[in-house]
CSV table of C-alpha atoms and ligand atoms in Angstrom, one decimal:
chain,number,residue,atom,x,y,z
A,1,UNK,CA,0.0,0.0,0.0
A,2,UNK,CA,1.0,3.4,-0.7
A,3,UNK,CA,2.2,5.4,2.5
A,4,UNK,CA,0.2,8.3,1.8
A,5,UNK,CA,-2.8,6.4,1.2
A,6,UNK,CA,-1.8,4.6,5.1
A,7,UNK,CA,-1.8,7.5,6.7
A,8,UNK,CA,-4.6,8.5,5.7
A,9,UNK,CA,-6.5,5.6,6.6
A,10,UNK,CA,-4.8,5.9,10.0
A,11,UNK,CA,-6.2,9.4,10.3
A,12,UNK,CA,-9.6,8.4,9.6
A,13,UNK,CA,-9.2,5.8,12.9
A,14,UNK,CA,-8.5,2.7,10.4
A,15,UNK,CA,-8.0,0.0,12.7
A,16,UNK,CA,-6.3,-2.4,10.7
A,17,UNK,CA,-4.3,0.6,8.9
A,18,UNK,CA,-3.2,1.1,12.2
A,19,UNK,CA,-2.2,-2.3,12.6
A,20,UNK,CA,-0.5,-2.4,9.4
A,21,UNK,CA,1.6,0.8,10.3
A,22,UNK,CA,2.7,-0.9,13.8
A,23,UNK,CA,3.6,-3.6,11.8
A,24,UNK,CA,5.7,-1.2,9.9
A,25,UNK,CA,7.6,0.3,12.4
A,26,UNK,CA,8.1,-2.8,14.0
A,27,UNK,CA,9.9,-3.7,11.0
A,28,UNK,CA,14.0,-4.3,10.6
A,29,UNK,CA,13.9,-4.2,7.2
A,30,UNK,CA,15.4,-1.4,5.9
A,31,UNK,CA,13.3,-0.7,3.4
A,32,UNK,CA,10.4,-0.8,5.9
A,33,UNK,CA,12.0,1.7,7.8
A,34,UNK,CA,12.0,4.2,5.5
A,35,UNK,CA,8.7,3.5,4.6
A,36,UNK,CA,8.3,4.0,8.4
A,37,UNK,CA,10.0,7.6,8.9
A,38,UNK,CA,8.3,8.5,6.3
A,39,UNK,CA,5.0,7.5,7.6
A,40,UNK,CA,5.7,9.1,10.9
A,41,UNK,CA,6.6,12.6,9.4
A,42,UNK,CA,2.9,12.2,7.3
A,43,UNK,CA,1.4,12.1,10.7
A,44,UNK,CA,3.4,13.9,13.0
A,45,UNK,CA,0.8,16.9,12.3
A,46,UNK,CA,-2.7,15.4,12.9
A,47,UNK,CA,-3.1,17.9,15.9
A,48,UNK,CA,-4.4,15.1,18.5
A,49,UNK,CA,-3.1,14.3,21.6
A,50,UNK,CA,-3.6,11.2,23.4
A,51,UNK,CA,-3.5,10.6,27.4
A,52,UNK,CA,0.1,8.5,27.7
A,53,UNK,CA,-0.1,6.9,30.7
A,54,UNK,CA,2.9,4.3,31.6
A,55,UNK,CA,2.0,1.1,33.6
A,56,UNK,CA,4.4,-0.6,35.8
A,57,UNK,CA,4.5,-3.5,38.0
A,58,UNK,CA,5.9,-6.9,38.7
A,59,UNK,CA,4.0,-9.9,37.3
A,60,UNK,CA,0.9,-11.0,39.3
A,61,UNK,CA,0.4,-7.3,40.8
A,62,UNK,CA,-2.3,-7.3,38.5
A,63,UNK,CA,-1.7,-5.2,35.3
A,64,UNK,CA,-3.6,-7.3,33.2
A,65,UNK,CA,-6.5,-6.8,35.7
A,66,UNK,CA,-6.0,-3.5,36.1
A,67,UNK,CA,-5.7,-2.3,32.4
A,68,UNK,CA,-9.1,-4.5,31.8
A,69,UNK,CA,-11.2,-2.7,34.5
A,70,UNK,CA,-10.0,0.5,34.2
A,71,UNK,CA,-9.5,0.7,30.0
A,72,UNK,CA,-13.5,-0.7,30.0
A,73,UNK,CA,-14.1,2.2,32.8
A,74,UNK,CA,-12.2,4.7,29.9
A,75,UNK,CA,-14.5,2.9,27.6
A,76,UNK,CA,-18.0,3.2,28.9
A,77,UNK,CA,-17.2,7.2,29.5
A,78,UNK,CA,-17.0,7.1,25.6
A,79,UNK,CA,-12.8,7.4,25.0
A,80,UNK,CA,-11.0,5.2,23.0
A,81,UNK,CA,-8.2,3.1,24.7
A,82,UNK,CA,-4.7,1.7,22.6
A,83,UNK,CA,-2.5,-0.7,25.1
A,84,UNK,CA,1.0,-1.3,24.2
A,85,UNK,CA,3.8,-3.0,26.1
A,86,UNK,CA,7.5,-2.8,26.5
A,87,UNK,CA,9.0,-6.2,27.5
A,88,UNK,CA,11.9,-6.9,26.1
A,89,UNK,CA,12.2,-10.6,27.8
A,90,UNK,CA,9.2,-11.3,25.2
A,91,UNK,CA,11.2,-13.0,22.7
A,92,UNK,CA,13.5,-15.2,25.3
A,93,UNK,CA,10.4,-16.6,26.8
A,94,UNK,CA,8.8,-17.3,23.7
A,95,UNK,CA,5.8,-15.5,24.3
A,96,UNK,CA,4.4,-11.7,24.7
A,97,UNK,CA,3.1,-10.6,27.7
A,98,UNK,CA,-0.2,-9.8,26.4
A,99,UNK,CA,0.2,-12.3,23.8
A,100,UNK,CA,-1.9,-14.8,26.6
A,101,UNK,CA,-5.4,-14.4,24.9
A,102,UNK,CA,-7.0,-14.6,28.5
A,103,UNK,CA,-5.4,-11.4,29.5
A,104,UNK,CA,-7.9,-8.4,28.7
A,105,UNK,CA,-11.2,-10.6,27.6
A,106,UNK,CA,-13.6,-7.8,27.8
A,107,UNK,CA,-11.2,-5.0,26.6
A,108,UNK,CA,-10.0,-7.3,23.6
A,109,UNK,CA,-13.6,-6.9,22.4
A,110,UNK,CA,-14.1,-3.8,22.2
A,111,UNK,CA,-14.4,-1.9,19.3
A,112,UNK,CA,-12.7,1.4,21.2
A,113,UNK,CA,-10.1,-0.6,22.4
A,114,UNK,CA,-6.7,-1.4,20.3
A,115,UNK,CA,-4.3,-3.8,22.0
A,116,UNK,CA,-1.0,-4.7,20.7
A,117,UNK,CA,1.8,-7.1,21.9
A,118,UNK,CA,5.4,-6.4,22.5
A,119,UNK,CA,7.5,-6.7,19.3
A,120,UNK,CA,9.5,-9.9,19.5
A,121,UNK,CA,12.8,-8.4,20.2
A,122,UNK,CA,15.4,-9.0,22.7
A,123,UNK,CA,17.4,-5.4,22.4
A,124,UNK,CA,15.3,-2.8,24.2
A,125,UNK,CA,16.2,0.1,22.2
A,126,UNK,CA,14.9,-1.8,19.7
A,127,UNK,CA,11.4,-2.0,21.8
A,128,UNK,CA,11.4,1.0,23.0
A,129,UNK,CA,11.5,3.0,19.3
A,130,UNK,CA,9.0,1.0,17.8
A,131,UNK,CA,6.9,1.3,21.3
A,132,UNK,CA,7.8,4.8,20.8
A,133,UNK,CA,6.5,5.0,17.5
A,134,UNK,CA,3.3,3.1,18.2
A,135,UNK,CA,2.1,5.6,20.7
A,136,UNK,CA,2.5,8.5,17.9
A,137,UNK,CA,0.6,6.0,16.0
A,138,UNK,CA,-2.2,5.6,17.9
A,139,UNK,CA,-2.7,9.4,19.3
A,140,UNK,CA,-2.8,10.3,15.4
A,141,UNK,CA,-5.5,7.3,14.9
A,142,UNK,CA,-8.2,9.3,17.4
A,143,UNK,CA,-7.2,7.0,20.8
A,144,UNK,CA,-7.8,9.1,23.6
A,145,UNK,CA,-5.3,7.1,26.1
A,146,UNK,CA,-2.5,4.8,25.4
A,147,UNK,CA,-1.5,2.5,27.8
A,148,UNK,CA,2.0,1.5,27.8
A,149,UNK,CA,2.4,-1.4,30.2
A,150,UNK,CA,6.0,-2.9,31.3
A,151,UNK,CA,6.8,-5.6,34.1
A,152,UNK,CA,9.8,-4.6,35.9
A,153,UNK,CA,12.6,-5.2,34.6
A,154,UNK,CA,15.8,-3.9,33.4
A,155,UNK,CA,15.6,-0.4,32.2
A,156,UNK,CA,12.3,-0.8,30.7
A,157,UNK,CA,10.5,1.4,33.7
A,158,UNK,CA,12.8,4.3,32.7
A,159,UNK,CA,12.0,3.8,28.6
A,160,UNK,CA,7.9,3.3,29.6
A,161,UNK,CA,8.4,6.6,31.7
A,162,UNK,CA,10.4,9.1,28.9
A,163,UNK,CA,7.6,8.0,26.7
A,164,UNK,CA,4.2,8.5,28.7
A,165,UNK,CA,2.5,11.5,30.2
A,166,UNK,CA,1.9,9.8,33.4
A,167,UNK,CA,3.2,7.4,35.3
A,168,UNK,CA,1.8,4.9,37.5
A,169,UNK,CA,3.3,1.9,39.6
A,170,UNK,CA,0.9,-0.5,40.4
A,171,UNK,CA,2.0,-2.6,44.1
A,172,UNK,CA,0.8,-5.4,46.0
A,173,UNK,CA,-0.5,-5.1,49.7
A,174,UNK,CA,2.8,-6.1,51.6
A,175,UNK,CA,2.8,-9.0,54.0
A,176,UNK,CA,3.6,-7.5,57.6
A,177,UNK,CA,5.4,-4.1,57.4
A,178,UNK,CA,8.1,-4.7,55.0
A,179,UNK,CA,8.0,-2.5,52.4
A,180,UNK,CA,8.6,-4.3,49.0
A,181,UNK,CA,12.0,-4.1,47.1
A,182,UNK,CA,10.7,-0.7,45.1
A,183,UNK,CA,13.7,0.9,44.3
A,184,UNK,CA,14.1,4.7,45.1
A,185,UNK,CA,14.4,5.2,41.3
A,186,UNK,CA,11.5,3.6,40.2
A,187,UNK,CA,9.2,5.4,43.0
A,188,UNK,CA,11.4,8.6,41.7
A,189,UNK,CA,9.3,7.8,38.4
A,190,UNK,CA,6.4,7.7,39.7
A,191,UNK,CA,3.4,10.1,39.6
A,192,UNK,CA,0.6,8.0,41.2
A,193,UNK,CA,1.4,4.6,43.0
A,194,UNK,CA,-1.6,2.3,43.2
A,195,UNK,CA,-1.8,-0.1,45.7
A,196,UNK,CA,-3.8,-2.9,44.1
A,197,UNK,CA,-5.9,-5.4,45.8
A,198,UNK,CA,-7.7,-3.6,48.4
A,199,UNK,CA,-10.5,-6.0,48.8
A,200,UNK,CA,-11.4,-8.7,50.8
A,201,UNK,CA,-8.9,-9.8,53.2
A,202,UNK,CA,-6.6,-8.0,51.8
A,203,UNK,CA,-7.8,-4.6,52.1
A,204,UNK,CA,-6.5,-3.8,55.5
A,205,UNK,CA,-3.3,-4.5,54.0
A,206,UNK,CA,-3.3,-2.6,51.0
A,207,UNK,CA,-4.3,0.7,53.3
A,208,UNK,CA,-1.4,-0.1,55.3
A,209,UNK,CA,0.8,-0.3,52.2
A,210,UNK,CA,-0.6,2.3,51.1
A,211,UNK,CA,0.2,4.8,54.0
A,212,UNK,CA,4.0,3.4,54.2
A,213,UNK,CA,4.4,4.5,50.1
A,214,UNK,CA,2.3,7.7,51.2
A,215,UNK,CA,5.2,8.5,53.8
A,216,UNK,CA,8.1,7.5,51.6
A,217,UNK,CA,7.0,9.7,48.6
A,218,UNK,CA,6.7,12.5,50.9
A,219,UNK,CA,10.1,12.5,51.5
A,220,UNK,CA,11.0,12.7,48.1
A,221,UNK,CA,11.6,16.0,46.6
A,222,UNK,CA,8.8,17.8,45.2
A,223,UNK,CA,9.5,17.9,41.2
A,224,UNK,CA,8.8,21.4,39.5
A,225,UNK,CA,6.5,20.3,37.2
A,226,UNK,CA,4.4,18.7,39.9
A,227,UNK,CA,1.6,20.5,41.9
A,228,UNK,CA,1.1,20.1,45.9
A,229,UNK,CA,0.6,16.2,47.2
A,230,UNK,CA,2.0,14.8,43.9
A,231,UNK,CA,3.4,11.9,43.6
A,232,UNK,CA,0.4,10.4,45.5
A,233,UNK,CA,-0.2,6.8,46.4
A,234,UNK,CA,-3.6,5.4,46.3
A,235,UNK,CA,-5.5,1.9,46.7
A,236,UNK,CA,-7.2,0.3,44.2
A,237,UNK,CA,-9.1,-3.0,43.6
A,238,UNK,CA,-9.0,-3.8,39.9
A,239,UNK,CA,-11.2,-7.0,40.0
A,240,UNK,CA,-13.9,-4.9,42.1
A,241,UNK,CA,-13.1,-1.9,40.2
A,242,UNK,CA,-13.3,0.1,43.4
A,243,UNK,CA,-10.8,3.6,43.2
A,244,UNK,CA,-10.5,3.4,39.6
A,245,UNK,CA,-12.6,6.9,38.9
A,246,UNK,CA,-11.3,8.1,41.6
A,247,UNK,CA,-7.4,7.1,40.3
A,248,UNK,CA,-8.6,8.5,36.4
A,249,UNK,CA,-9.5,11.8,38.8
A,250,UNK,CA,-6.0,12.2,40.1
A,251,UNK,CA,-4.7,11.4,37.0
A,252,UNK,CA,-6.8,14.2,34.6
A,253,UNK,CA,-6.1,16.7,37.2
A,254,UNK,CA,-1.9,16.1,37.6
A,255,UNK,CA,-2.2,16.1,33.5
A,256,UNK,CA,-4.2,19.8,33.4
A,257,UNK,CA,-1.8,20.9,36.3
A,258,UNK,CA,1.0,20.7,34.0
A,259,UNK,CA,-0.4,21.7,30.7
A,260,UNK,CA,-1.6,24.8,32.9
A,261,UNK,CA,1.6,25.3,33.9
A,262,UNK,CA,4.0,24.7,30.6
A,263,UNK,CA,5.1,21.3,31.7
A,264,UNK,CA,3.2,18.9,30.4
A,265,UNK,CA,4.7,20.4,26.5
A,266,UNK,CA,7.8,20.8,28.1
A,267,UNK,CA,8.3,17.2,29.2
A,268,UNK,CA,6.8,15.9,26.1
A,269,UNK,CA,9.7,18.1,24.2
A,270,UNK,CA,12.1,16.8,26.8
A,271,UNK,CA,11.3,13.2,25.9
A,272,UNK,CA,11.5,13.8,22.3
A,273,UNK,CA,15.0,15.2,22.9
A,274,UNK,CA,16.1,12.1,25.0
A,275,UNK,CA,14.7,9.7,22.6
A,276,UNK,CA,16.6,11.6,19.7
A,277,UNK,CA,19.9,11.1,21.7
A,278,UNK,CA,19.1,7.5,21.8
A,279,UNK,CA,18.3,6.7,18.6
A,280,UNK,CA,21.7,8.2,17.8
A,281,UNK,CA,23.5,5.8,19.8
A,282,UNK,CA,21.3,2.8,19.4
A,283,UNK,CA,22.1,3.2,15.6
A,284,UNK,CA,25.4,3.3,16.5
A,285,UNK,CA,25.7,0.2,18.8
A,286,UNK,CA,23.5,-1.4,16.3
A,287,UNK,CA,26.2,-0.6,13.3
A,288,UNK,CA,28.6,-2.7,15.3
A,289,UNK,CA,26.6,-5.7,14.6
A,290,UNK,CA,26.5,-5.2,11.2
A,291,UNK,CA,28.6,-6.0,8.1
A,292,UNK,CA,31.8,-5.0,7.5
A,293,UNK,CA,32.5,-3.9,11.3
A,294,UNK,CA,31.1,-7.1,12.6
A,295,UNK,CA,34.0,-9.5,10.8
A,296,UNK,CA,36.5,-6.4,11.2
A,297,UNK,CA,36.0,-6.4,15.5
A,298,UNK,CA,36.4,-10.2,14.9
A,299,UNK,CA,39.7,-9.8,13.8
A,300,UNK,CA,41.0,-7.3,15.1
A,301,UNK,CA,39.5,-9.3,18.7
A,302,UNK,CA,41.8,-11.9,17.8
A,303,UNK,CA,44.9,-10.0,17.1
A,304,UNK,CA,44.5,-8.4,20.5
A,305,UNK,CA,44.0,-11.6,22.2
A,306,UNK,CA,47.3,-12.6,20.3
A,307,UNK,CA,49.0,-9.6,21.2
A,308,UNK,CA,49.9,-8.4,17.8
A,309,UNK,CA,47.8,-5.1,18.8
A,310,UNK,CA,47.0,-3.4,22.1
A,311,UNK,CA,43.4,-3.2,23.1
A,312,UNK,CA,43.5,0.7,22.6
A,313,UNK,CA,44.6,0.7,19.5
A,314,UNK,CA,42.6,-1.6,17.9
A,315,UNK,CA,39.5,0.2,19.7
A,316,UNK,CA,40.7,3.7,17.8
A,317,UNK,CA,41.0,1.6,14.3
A,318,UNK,CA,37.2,0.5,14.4
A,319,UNK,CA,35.8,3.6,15.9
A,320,UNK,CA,38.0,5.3,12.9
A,321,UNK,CA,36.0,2.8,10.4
A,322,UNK,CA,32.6,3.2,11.9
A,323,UNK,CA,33.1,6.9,11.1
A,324,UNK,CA,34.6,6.5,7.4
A,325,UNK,CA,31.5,4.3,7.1
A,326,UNK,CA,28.8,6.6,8.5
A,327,UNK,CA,30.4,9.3,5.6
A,328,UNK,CA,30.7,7.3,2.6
A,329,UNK,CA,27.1,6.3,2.5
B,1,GDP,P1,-0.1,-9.2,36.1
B,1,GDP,O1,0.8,-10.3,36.0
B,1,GDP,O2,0.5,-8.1,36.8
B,1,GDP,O3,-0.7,-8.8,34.8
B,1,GDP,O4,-1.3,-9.7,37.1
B,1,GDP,P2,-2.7,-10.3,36.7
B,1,GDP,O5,-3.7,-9.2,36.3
B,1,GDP,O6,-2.6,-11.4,35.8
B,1,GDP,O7,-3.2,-10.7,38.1
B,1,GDP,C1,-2.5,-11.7,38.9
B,1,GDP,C2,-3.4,-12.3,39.9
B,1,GDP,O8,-3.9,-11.3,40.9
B,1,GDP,C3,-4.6,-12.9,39.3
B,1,GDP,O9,-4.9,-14.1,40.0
B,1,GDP,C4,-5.7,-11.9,39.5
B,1,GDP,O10,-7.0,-12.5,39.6
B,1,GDP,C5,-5.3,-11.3,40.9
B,1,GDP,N1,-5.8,-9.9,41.0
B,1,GDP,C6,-5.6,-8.9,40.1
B,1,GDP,N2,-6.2,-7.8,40.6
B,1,GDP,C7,-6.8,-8.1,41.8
B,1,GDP,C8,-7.5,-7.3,42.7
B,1,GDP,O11,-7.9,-6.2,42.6
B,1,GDP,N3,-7.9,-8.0,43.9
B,1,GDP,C9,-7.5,-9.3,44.1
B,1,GDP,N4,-7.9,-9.8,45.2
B,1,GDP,N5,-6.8,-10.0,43.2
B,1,GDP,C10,-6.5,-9.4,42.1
């Protein structure tokens, strides 16, 4: 199909356009991809703005639960909802995370709902770009709020938060009063924690948890683009949908905070800046996979590990090729 004529079938809220250009981006073929920067610049204009709200949260805290309840909440108030995921252990355990057709039933049927798998790639700059580029896919499509759902680990919290709006770590009730393993970055991240699960015998829990996260946020540092009480922690029972409105409430009012305030445009320039530094260097580390450097570090490997050349030089000979390279294309 002809790009132009894809774009505009994404613009009119084509679903399976849409499809097709995620399939696009989430090409490696080069060909493909400049099909796919192309496509991107044809729809970098379409004026809309989706709700990017990043998802976090070790498996079984419920995510899948979560993003069900709460994208059918987004639904019935008449928004359109896209979910996308970062998880770039996909492809070593054979299997997307929301790959598992039991995850989501209700959402997966929706006609205002779009949900797409993980690419099947093991490099996370990789995942992240074409994640990247699925989000600017969907906001031009008409989706209202794209979810971007990661399980932690690695980096992929930090690459889920430089490409959403929001960000929101969803947490277990704790057993006894030990805090979980969150590290300090991760609830640095965060704009909203959600303890999950508050219902049944578990809710007493969950408000417990709740209050300890409430007391260690607070002794974080306020961050400039945040108004008074944010980040907040909250409970939440996704399979009663209980504190879900009141969550989405938190959520729109943090959002018109900052656009009232010249954050919310700033951040999103911010991220596009970050993202353009690591393109660069992805495409850089990438080049060193690739034919002729690939065979050259080979060699030269050896010949260091024969000592017929020191390390450093040998270092300065294929950095001096990757640039002779990069200008004779
Ligand atoms: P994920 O791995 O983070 O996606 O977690 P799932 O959504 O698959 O949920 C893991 C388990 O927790 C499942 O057995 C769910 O039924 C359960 N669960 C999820 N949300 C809730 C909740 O709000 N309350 C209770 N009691 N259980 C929940």
């Amino acid at each position: 199909m002809d790009i132009n004529e894809l774009a505009e079938r994404l613009l009119a809220g084509d679903r399976r356009a849409l499809a097709r250009a995620i399939t696009l981006v989430e090409s490696g073929r080069d060909d493909h991809r400049a099909q796919a920067l192309e496509l991107m610049e044809l729809v970098q204009h379409s004026g809309r703005q989706a709700l990017r709200l990043g998802l976090s949260g070790t498996p079984g805290v419920g995510k899948s639960t979560f993003i069900e309840s709460f994208g059918m909440m987004l639904i019935e108030q008449g928004l359109k909802v896209a979910v996308l995921a970062v998880d770039p252990s996909s492809a070593r355990s054979g299997g997307s995370i929301l790959g598992d057709k039991t995850r989501m039933e209700l959402l997966t049927r929706e006609k205002n709902a779009f949900i797409r798998p993980s690419p099947s790639q093991t490099n996370l700059g990789g995942v992240a770009r074409r994640t990247r580029e699925a989000t600017q896919l969907c906001e031009a499509a008409g989706y209202d709020v794209v979810l971007i759902e990661t399980v932690g680990v690695g980096q992929s919290e930090t690459v889920v938060a430089q490409m959403s709006d929001v960000f929101l770590l969803l947490l277990a009730p704790a057993g006894g009063d030990e805090l979980q393993g969150v590290k300090r970055g991760i609830m640095e991240m965060a704009d909203l924690i959600l303890v999950n699960k508050a219902d049944g015998d578990l809710k007493a829990a969950a408000q417990r948890t709740r209050a300890d996260y409430a007391g260690a946020l607070h002794l974080l540092r306020r961050r400039p683009q945040d108004p008074e009480g944010f980040p907040k922690a909250a409970t939440v029972s996704a399979i009663e949908s209980a504190g879900l409105s009141e969550a989405w409430a938190e959520m729109q009012s943090l959002v018109q905070w900052r656009k009232e305030h010249g954050h919310y445009d700033q951040t999103r320039a911010d991220q596009a800046q970050y993202w353009f530094a690591q393109d660069i260097r992805n495409g850089l580390l990438g080049q060193l996979d690739r034919e002729p450097l690939k065979t050259a570090i080979t060699d030269f490997a050896q010949q260091v590990g024969r000592g017929e050349l020191t390390a450093s030089r040998a270092a300065e000979q294929v950095l001096a090729a990757l640039t002779a390279s990069g200008t004779s294309k």
